[in-house]
Structure formats: C-alpha cells, structure tokens
Coordinates of C-alpha atoms in Angstrom, one line a residue:
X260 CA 5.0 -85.5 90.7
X261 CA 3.9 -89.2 91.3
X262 CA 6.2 -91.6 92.8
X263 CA 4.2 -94.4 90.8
X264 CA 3.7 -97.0 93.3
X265 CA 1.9 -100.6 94.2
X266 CA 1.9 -104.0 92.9
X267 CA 1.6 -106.9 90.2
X268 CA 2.6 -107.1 87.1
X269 CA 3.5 -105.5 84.0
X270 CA 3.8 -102.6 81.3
X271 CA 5.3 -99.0 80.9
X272 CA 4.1 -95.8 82.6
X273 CA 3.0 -94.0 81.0
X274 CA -31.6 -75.4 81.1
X275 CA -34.9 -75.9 82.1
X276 CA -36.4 -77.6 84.7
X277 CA -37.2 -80.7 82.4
X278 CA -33.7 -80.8 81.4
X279 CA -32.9 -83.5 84.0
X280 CA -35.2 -86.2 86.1
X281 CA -35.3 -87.2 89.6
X282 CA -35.4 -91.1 90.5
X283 CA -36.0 -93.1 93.1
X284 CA -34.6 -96.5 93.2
X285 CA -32.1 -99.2 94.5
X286 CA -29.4 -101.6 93.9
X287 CA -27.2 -104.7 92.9
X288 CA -24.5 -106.7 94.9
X289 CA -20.7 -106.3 94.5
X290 CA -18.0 -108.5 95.4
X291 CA -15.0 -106.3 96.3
X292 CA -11.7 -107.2 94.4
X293 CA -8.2 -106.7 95.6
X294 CA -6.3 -106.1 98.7
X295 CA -6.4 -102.3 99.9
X296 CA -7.9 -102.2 103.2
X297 CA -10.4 -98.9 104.1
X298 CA -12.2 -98.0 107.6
X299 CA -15.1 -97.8 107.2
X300 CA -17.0 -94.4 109.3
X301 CA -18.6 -95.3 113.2
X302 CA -22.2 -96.0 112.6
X303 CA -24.5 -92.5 113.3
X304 CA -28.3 -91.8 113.1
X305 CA -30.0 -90.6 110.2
X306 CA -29.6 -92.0 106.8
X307 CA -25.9 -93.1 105.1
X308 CA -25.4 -91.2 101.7
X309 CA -23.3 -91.3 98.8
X310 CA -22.3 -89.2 96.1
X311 CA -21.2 -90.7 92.5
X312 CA -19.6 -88.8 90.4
X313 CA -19.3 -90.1 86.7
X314 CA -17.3 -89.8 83.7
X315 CA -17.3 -87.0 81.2
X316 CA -14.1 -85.1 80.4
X317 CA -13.0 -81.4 81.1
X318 CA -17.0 -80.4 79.8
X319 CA -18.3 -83.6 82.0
X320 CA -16.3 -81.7 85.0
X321 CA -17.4 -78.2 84.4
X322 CA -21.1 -79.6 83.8
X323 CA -20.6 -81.4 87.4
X324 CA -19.5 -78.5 89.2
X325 CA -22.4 -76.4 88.0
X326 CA -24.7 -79.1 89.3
X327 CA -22.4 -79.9 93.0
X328 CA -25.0 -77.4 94.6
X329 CA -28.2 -79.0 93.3
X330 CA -26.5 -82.5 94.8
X331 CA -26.0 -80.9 97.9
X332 CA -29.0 -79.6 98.5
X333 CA -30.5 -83.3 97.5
X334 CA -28.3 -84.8 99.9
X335 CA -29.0 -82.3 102.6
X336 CA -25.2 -82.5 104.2
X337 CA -21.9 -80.8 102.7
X338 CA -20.7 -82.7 99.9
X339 CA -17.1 -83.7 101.6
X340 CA -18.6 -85.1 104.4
X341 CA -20.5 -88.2 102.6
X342 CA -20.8 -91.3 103.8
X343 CA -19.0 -92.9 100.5
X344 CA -18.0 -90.8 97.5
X345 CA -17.6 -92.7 93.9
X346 CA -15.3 -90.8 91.7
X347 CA -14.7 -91.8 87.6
X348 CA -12.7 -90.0 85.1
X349 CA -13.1 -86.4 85.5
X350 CA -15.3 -87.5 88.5
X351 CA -12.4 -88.8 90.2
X352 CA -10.8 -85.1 90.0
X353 CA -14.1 -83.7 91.7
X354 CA -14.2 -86.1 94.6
X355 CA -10.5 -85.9 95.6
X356 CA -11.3 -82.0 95.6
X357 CA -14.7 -82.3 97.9
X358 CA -12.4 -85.0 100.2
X359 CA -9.6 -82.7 100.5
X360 CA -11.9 -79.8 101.7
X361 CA -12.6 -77.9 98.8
X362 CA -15.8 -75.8 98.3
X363 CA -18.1 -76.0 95.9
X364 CA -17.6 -72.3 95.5
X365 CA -14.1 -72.9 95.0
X366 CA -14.6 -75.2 92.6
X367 CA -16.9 -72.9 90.1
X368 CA -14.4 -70.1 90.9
X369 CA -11.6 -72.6 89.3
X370 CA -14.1 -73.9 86.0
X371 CA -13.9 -69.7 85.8
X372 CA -10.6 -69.4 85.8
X373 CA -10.4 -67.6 89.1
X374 CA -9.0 -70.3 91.3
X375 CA -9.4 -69.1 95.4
X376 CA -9.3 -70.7 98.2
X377 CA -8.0 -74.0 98.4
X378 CA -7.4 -74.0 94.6
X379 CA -5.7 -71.0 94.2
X380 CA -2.3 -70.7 92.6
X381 CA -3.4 -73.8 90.7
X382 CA -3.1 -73.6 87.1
X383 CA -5.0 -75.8 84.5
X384 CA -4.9 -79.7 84.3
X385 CA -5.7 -80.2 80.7
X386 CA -4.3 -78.9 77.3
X387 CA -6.1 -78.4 74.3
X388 CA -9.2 -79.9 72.8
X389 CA -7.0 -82.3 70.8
X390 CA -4.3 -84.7 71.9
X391 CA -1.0 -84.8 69.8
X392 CA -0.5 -87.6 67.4
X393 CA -0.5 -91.6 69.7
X394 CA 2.5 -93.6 69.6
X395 CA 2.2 -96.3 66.6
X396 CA 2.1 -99.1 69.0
X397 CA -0.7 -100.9 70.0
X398 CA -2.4 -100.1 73.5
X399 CA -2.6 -103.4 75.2
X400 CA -1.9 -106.5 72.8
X401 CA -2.4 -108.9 76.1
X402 CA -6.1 -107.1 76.2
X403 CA -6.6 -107.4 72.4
X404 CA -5.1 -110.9 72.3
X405 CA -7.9 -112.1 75.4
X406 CA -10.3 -110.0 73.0
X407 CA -10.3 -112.4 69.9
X408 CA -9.5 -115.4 72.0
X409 CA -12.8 -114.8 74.8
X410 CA -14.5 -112.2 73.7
X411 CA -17.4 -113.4 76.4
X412 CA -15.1 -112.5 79.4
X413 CA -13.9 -109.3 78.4
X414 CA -16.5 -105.9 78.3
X415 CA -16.9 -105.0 74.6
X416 CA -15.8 -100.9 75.1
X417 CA -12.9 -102.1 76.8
X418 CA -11.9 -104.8 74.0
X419 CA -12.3 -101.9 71.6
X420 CA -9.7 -99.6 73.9
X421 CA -7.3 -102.3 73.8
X422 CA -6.8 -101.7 69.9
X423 CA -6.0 -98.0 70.3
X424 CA -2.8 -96.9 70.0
X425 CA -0.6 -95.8 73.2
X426 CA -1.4 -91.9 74.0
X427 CA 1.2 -89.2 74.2
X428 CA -0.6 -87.0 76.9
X429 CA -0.1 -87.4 80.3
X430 CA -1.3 -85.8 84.4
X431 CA 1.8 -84.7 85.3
X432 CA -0.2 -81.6 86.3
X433 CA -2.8 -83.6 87.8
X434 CA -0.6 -85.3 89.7
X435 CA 0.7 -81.9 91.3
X436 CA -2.7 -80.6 92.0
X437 CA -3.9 -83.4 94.1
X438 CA -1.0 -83.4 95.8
X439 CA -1.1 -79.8 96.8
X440 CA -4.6 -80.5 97.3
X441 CA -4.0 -82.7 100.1
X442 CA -1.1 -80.8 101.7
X443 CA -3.4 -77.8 102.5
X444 CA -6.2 -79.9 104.3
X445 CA -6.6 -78.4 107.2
X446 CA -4.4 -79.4 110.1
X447 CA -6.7 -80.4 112.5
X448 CA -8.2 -82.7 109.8
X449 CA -5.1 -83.6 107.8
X450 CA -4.1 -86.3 110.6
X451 CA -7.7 -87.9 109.7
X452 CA -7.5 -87.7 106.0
X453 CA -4.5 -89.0 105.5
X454 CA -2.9 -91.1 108.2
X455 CA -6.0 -93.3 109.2
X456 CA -6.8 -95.4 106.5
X457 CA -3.3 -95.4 105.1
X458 CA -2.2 -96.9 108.1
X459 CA -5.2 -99.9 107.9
X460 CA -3.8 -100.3 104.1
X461 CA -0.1 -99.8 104.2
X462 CA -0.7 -97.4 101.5
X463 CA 0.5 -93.5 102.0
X464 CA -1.7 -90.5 100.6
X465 CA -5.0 -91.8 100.4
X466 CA -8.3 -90.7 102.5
X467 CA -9.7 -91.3 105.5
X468 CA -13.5 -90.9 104.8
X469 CA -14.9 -93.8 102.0
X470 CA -14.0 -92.5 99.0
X471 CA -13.9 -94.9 95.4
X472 CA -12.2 -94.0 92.4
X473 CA -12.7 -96.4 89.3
X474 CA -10.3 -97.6 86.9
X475 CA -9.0 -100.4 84.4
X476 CA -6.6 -102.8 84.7
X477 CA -5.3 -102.3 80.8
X478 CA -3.8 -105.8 80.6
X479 CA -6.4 -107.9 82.4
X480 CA -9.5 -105.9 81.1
X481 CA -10.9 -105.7 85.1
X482 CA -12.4 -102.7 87.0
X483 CA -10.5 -101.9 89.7
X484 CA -11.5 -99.6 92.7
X485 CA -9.1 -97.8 94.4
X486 CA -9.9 -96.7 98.4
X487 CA -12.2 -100.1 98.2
X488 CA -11.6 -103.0 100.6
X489 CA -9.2 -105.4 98.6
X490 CA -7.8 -102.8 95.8
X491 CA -4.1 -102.9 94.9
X492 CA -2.3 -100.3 97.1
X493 CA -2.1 -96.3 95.5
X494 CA -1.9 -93.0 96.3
X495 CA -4.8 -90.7 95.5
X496 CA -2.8 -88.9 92.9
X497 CA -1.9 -91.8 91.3
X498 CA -5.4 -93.6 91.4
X499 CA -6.7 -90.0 90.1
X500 CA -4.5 -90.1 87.3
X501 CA -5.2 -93.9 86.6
X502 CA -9.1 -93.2 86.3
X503 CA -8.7 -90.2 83.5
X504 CA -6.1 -91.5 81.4
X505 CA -8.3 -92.0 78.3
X506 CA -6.9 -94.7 76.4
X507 CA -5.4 -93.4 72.6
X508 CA -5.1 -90.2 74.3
X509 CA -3.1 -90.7 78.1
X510 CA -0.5 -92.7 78.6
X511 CA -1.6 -95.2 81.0
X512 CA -0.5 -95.1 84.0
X513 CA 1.8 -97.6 86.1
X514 CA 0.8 -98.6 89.8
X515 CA 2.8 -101.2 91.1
X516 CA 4.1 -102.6 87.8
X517 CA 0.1 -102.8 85.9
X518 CA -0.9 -100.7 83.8
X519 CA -4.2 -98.7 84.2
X520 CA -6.9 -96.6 82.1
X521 CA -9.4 -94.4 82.4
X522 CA -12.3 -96.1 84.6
X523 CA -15.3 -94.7 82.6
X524 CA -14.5 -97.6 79.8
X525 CA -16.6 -100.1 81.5
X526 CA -19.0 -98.1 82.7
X527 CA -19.7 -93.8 83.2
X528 CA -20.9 -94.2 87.1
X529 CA -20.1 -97.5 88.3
X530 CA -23.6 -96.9 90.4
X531 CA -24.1 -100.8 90.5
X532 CA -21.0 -101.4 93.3
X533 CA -23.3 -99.3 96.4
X534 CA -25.4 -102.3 96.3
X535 CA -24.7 -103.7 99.6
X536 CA -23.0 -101.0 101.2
X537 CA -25.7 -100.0 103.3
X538 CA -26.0 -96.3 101.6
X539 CA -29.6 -95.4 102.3
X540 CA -29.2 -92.3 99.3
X541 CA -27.3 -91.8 96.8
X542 CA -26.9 -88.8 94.3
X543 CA -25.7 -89.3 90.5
X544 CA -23.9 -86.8 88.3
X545 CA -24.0 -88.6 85.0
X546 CA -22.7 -86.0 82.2
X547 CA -22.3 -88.7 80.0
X548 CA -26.0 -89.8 80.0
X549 CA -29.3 -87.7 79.1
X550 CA -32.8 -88.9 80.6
X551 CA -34.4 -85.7 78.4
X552 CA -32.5 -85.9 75.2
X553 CA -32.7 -83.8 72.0
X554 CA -32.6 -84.4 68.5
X555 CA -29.9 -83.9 66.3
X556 CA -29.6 -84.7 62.7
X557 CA -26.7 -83.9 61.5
X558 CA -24.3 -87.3 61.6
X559 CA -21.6 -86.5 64.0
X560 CA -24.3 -85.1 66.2
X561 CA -26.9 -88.2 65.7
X562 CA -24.4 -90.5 66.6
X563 CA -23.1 -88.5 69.5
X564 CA -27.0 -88.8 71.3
X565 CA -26.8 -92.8 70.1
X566 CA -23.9 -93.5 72.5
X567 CA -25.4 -91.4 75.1
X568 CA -28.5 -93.3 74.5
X569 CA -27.4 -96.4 75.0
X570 CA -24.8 -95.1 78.3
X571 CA -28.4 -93.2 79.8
X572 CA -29.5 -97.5 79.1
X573 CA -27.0 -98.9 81.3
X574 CA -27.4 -96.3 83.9
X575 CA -30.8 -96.8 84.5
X576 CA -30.2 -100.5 84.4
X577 CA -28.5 -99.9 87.3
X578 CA -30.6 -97.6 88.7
X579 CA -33.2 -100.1 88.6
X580 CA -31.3 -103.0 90.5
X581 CA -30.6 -100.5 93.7
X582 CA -34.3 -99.9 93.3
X583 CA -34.7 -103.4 94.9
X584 CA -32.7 -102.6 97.4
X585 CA -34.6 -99.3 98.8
X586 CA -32.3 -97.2 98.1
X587 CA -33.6 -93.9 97.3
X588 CA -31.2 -92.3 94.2
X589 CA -31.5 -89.3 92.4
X590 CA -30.1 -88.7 89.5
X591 CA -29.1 -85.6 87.2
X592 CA -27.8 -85.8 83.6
X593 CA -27.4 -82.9 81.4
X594 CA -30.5 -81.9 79.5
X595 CA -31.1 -80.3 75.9
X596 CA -29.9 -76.9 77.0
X597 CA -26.8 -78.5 78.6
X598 CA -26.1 -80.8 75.4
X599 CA -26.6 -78.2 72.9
X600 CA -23.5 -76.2 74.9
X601 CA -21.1 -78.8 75.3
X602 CA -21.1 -80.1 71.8
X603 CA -20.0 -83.6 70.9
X604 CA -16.0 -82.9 72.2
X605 CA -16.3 -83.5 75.6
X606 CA -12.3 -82.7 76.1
X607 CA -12.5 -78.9 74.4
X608 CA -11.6 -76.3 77.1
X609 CA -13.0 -73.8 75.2
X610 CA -16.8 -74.5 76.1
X611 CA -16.0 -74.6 79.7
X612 CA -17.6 -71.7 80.9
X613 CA -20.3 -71.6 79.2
X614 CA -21.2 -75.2 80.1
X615 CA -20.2 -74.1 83.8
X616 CA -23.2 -71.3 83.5
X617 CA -25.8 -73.2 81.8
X618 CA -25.7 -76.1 84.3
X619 CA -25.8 -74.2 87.3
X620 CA -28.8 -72.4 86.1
X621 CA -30.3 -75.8 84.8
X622 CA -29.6 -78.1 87.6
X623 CA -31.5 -75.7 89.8
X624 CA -34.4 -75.4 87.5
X625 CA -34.1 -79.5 87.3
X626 CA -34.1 -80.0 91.0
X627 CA -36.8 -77.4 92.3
X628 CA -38.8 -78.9 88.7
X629 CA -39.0 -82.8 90.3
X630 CA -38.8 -81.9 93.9
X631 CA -42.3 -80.2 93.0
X632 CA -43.2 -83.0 90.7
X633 CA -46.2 -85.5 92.3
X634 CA -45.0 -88.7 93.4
X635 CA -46.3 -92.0 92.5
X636 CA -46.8 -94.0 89.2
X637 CA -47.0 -91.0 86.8
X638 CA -43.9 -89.8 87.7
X639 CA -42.0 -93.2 88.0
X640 CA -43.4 -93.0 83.9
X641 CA -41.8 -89.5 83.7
X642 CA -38.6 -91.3 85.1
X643 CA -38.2 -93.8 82.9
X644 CA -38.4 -91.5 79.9

C-alpha cells in the first residue's frame, strides 16, 4: 500500500473532574534536522495554536478521541485547522485524520466500530492484543553496538529498543487507510493539502497545513520529524507507519533506505520542539502520562504507574521550559477513572470502547473542573501535583 520512499542509508523494511489538570506554561528551543522543506501558513490575527498528540497505543487512541472535543473546545477553533499539529505513535494516526478533514464525530463513530463519514468502509488497523512471536534477530545491532560504545550520546529507552528482536507485525492496513484518507479530502481542498507543500519539498502525499509526525531513526538512534523543515522526504502514510511501529512488535519501516521506529521511544509528546515556533497555545493529549494518578499494588500494576510516573516527569519538564516562553499549554492525561479501564496493555482492542466512553465523560468533567478552578499560585500547586 506504501511505495516506501526517501533517502540515506540502510536496513530492511520492514472520570471525574480531578482526573486530569490544566496548565499554563511555555517552552524550549529546537534546532530542526533534515531536509524536508514545509510552508509555513500567512501570518493572521489572533493567537497561533497547536495541537500535540502523544503516544499511547490502540487504548492511547481511543482515550484521545474521547478527549478531541474537550481540546477543541480549549483551543476554541476546529481541530484540522491548527496552526501546527504534532502527531506520535497512535497520535500520528489521529492527526493525519483531523488534517485530512475528519470529524471528531467520525472519529468516536470509528473507536465504536461504526465508521461514517470520511471513515466509513474502513475496517480496523490493528490485530489482537498480542503480537506473534519476533524474528530471532536482533533489532538494530548498529544502535546496540553505539549503545555500549557511547552510551552518553544515545537516549537510554532507545538503547534498550535496539536490543529487541525484529517484530513480525506490520501497517499494511495503515498504510491503506491514510491513503484513502487523503484521496477523499474534499476537492476544493485536496489541491491545498496535498500539492502545496509537496511541491516546496519534492515529496508527494504529504500536507499542506503544519503538521509533525515523530519518529526514530533505528540505526542512528535520532528523532526525526517528518512534515518539519529539514526532514528526510516521506509520504504521510509512510511517516504514519514509521511513528507506530513499536520496536519487538512492528517491523520497522524503510524510508529512503533507513530504517525507522515508533517515535514515542524518545519521548510520548515531543512537546519540547514548539519552542520557537511562535505557537501562542498549545493543547496536549498525553495518554501515556497521569498528573492525578492512582495506586495500585499489585506488581504488574505498581510498575505500570512507575513508568508513567516518571513519562508524566519528563512531560512536565517540558511543560515547564515552554513556560518561559509564554506559552499558554494545557494539558490532559488520563486520570484514575481512565487508568483503571485501560489496564496496563495499552495495545488490547478489547477495552476500546469502554476507554472511548469513560474519557469522553472524564475529559469533560476535567475541563469544565480547571476552567472553573481559581487562578494563581494555589492552582499552579494543584498543577504540579
């Protein structure tokens, strides 16, 4: 479905209303990296938003979707029509979808199994809640090998991917439905989306309006962005697929001879790289973090709120830095309610719904909860919770 294209290198192809807080902050700088070229919109009044859109598997994506219309209503403009829009993992799949004109009433129709609209006739992009046995060959033995050798240069959750094995799964279907995706944009659009900045980049099938989706370079350990100023040349489909390909369980995938994994590796948001982009607001879907956490006990569980402890961490870390930079962000992470649904299998189709319906009732809750909330040093405590 992918005609796997770009450059460089090497390798094979592969509840409540406390359940989530409201921040205000700004941000860090970011170099871009790469060489795919994106226009950037005509300057208008009124403040420039973004919408980030972070990791968290098929759960992550049905937790987003319940929350799209509390974002919406922080953002106060339809979600497609963003000034940049960040995509990771299974946020990746949920921005493409807003960028190609999909609803947000589409998209819960879909996480119900009753695609409509510009979904419909689309069947599902994931199988079960388990891959199939990996290949017994190591993922990226030029990653590992830079691993033991600089262990300073390379992130440590990417170091430890490089030691999986290769995964069996792959997007073939995923591939298909962001290509159909983009085929039924609306004609008078469809020149816009897709001729405009491909033209400025060289590159085919990708958007018109900012849009950012994050992956890893498998051999060389690096983020790359796809859609940003200076990224290696891809389709959306392909950098889509790149961006969820979990490693042990995708096969990566190849663009332009490199090899590339899922983006949420290095980090569940990437919220750090809208420092310097002059975005005004930004709202943050984090699935993988929890600002109001619960307490579990039992092992599997414990650990599960650990790793989320430390991910909610690095997310405020870089809440904090756009802080600096006036940037006003919001941000919404499941709560206790939410967690206790989705369980500690973020890939299991089988708790879909049910984490569909609790976050739409949640999220609302959350948002009209810290809209309401007083301003000022006791809830910047609250915030940092």
């Amino acid at each position: 479905m992918a005609d796997n294209r770009a450059q460089n290198g090497d390798g094979a192809r592969s509840g409540s209303g406390r359940d989530k807080i409201e921040l205000v902050a700004d941000g860090e700088s970011s170099a871009p990296s790469g060489q795919c070229t994106e226009q950037r919109p005509e300057s208008r009044s009124g403040p420039r938003r973004a919408l980030v859109l972070g990791a968290g598997g098929v759960l992550g994506a049905a937790w987003m979707t319940g929350a799209l219309e509390a974002a919406q209503e922080t953002l106060q403009c339809a979600l497609g029509d963003v000034d940049l829009m960040v995509g990771t993992s299974a946020g990746s799949v949920l921005a493409a979808a807003l960028r190609c004109g999909v609803s947000t009433e589409e998209l819960v129709a879909y996480q119900r199994g009753e695609p409509i609209g510009m979904l419909a006739g689309l069947g599902e992009v994931h199988a079960g809640p388990w891959p199939r046995p990996p290949r017994l060959r190591l993922g990226s033995p030029r990653l590992a090998l830079a691993a033991l050798t600089a262990p300073h240069r390379v992130h440590p959750a990417v170091q430890a991917c490089a030691w999986l094995p290769i995964g069996r799964e792959n997007h073939e279907s995923l591939y298909a439905m962001v290509h159909v995706l983009q085929s039924r944009i609306p004609s008078k659009a469809a020149s816009a989306h897709l001729t405009a900045t491909a033209a400025a980049a060289a590159t085919p099938g990708w958007l018109d309006n900012p849009t950012w989706v994050v992956a890893v370079d498998y051999d060389s350990g690096r983020k790359v962005v796809f859609g940003r100023p200076g990224a290696p040349p891809a389709n959306l489909a392909e950098a889509v697929a790149a961006s969820c390909s979990v490693p042990g369980w995708y096969e990566p995938v190849l663009i332009g001879g490199r090899r590339y994994v899922d983006g949420g590796v290095i980090s569940v948001t990437s919220l750090g790289m809208l420092a310097g982009e002059g975005i005004d607001e930004v709202c943050v879907l984090a699935p993988m973090a929890s600002l109001v956490a619960d307490r579990r006990y039992a092992p599997h569980m414990h650990l599960e709120r650990r790793v989320r402890s430390l991910l909610t961490y690095l997310l405020m870390r870089e809440v904090r830095e756009l802080r600096t930079a006036g940037v006003k962000v919001t941000v919404l992470t499941p709560g206790p309610e939410d967690l206790a649904v989705m369980g500690v299998n973020l890939m299991d189709p089988r708790r879909r719904q049910a984490v569909l319906e609790t976050s739409l009732r949640t999220s609302a809750a959350a948002l009209a909860a810290h809209t309401a909330a007083p301003s000022g040093p006791t809830r910047q405590r609250e915030a940092a919770a």
